[in-house]
Short mmCIF file of N, CA and C in Angstrom, two decimals:
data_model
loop_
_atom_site.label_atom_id
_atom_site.label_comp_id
_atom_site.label_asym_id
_atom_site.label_seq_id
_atom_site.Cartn_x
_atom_site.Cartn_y
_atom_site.Cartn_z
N UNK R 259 0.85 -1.16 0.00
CA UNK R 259 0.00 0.00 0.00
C UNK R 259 0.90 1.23 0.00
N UNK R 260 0.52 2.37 -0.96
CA UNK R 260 1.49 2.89 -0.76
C UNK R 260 1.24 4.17 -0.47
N UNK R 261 -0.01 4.31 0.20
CA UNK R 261 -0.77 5.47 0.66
C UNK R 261 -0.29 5.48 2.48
N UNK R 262 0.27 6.62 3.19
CA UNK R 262 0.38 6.44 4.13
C UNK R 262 -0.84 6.91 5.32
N UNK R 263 -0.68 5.81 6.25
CA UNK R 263 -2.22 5.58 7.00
C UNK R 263 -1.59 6.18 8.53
N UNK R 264 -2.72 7.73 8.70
CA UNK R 264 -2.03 7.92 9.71
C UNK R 264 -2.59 8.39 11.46
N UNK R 265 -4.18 8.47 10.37
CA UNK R 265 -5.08 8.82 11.84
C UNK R 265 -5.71 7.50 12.51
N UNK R 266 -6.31 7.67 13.46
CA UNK R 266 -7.47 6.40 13.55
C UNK R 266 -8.42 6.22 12.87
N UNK R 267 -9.24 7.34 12.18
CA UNK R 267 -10.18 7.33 11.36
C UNK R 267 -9.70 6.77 9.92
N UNK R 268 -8.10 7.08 9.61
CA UNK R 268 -7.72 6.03 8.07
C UNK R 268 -7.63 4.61 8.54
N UNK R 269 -6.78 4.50 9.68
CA UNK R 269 -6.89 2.67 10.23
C UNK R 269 -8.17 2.11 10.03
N UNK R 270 -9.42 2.88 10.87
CA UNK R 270 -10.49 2.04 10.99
C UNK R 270 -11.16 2.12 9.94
N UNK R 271 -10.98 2.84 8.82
CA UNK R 271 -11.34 2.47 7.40
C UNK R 271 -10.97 1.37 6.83
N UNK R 272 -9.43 1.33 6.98
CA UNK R 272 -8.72 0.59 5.88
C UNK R 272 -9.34 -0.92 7.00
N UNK R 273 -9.45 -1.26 7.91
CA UNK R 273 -9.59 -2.27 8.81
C UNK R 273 -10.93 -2.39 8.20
N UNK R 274 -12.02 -1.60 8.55
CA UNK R 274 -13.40 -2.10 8.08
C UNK R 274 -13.17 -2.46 6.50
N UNK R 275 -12.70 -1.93 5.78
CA UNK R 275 -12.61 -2.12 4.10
C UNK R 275 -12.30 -3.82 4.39
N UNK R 276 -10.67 -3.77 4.87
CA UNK R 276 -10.44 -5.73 4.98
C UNK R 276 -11.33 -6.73 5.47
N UNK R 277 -11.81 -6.20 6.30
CA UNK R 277 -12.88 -7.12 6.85
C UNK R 277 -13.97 -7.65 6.17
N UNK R 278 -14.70 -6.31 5.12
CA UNK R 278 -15.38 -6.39 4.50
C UNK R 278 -15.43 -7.45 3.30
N UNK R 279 -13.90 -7.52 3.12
CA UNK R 279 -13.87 -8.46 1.62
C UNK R 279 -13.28 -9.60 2.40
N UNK R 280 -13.02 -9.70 3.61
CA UNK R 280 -12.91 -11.15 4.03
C UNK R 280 -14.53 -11.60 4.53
N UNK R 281 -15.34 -10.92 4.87
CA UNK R 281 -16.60 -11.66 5.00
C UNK R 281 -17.15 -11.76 3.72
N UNK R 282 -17.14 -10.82 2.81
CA UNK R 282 -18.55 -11.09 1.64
C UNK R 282 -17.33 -12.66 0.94
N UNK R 283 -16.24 -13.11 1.20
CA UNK R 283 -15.70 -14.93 0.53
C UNK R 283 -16.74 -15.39 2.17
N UNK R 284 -16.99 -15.21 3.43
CA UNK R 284 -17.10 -15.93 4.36
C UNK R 284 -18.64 -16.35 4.36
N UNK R 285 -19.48 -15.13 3.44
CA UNK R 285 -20.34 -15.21 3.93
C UNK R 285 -21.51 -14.44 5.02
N UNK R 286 -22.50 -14.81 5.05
CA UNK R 286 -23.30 -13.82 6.55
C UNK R 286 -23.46 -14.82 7.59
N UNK R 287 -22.54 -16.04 7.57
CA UNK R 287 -22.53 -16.96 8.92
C UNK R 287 -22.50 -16.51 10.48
N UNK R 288 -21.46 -15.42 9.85
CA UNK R 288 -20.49 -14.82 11.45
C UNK R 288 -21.68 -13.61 12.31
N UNK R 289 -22.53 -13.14 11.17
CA UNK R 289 -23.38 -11.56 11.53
C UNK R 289 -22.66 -10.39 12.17
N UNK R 290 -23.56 -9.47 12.23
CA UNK R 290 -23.48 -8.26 12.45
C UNK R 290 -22.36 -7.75 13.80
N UNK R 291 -23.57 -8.61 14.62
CA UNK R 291 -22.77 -8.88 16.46
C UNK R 291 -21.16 -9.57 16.51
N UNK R 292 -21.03 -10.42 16.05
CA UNK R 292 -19.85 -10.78 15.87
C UNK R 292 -18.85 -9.78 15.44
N UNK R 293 -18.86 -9.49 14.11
CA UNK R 293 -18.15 -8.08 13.07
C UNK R 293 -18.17 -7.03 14.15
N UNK R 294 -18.70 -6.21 14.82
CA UNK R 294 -18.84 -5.53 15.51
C UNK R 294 -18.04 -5.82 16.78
N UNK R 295 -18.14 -7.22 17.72
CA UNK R 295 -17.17 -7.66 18.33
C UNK R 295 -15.70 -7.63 18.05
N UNK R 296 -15.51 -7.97 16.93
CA UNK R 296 -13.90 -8.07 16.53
C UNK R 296 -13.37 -6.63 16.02
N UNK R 297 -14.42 -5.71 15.70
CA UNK R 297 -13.94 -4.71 15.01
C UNK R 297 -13.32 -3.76 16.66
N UNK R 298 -14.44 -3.83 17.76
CA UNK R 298 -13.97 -3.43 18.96
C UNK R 298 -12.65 -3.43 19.81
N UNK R 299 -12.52 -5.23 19.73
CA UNK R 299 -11.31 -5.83 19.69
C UNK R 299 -10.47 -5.19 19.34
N UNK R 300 -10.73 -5.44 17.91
CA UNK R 300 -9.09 -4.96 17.30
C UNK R 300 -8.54 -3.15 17.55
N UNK R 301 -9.99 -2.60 17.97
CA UNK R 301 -9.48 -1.16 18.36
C UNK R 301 -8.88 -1.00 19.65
N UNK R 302 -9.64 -2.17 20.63
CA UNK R 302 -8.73 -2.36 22.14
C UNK R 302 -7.29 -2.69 21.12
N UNK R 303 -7.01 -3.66 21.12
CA UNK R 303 -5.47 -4.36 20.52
C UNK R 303 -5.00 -2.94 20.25
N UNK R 304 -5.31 -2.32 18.89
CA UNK R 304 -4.24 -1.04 18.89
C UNK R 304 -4.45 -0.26 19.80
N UNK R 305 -5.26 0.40 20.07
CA UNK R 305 -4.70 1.18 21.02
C UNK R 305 -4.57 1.06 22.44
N UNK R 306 -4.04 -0.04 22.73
CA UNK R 306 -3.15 -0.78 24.00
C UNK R 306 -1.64 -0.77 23.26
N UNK R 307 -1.75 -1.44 22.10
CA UNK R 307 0.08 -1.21 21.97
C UNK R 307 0.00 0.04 21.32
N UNK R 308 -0.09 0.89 20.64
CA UNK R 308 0.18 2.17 20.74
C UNK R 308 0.90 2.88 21.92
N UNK R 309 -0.06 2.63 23.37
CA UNK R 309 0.01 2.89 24.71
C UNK R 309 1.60 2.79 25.21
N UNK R 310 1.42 1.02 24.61
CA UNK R 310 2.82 0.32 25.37
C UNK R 310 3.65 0.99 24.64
N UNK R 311 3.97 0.99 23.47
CA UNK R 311 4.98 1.28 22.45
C UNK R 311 5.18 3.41 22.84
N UNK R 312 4.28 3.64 23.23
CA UNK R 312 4.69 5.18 23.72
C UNK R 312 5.40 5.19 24.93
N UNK R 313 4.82 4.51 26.15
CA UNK R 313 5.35 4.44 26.75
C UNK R 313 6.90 3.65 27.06
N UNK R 314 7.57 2.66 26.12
CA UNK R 314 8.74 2.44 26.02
C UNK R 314 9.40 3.60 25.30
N UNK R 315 9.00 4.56 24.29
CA UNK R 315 9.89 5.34 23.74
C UNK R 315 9.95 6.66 24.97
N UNK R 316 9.49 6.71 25.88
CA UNK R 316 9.53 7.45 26.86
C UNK R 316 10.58 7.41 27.49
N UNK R 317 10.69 6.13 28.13
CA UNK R 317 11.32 5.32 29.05
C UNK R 317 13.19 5.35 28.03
N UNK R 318 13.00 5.82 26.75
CA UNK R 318 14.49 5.54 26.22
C UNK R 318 15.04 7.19 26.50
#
């Protein structure tokens, strides 16, 4: 990709975009509640290491 991604609002685009074309091969098995679960997730996940990763460049 050679567009650089730099707010949260481009992440959680480019994240919903992937998701999107990994469910419409998966299917509507998983639903709405689920997608919505993982999309949460994955916003805990980054911005916890964001967190960590600031706080080690602190610490140097």
């Amino acid at each position: 990709m050679s567009t650089e991604i730099n707010t949260k609002d481009q992440i959680a685009a480019m994240l919903s975009a992937k998701l999107n074309e990994f469910l419409d091969g998966v299917g509507d098995s998983y639903g709405k509640v689920i997608l919505d679960e993982l999309v949460t997730r994955l916003e805990y996940t980054i911005t916890d290491f964001k967190d960590e990763v600031g706080e080690i460049m602190e610490q140097m």
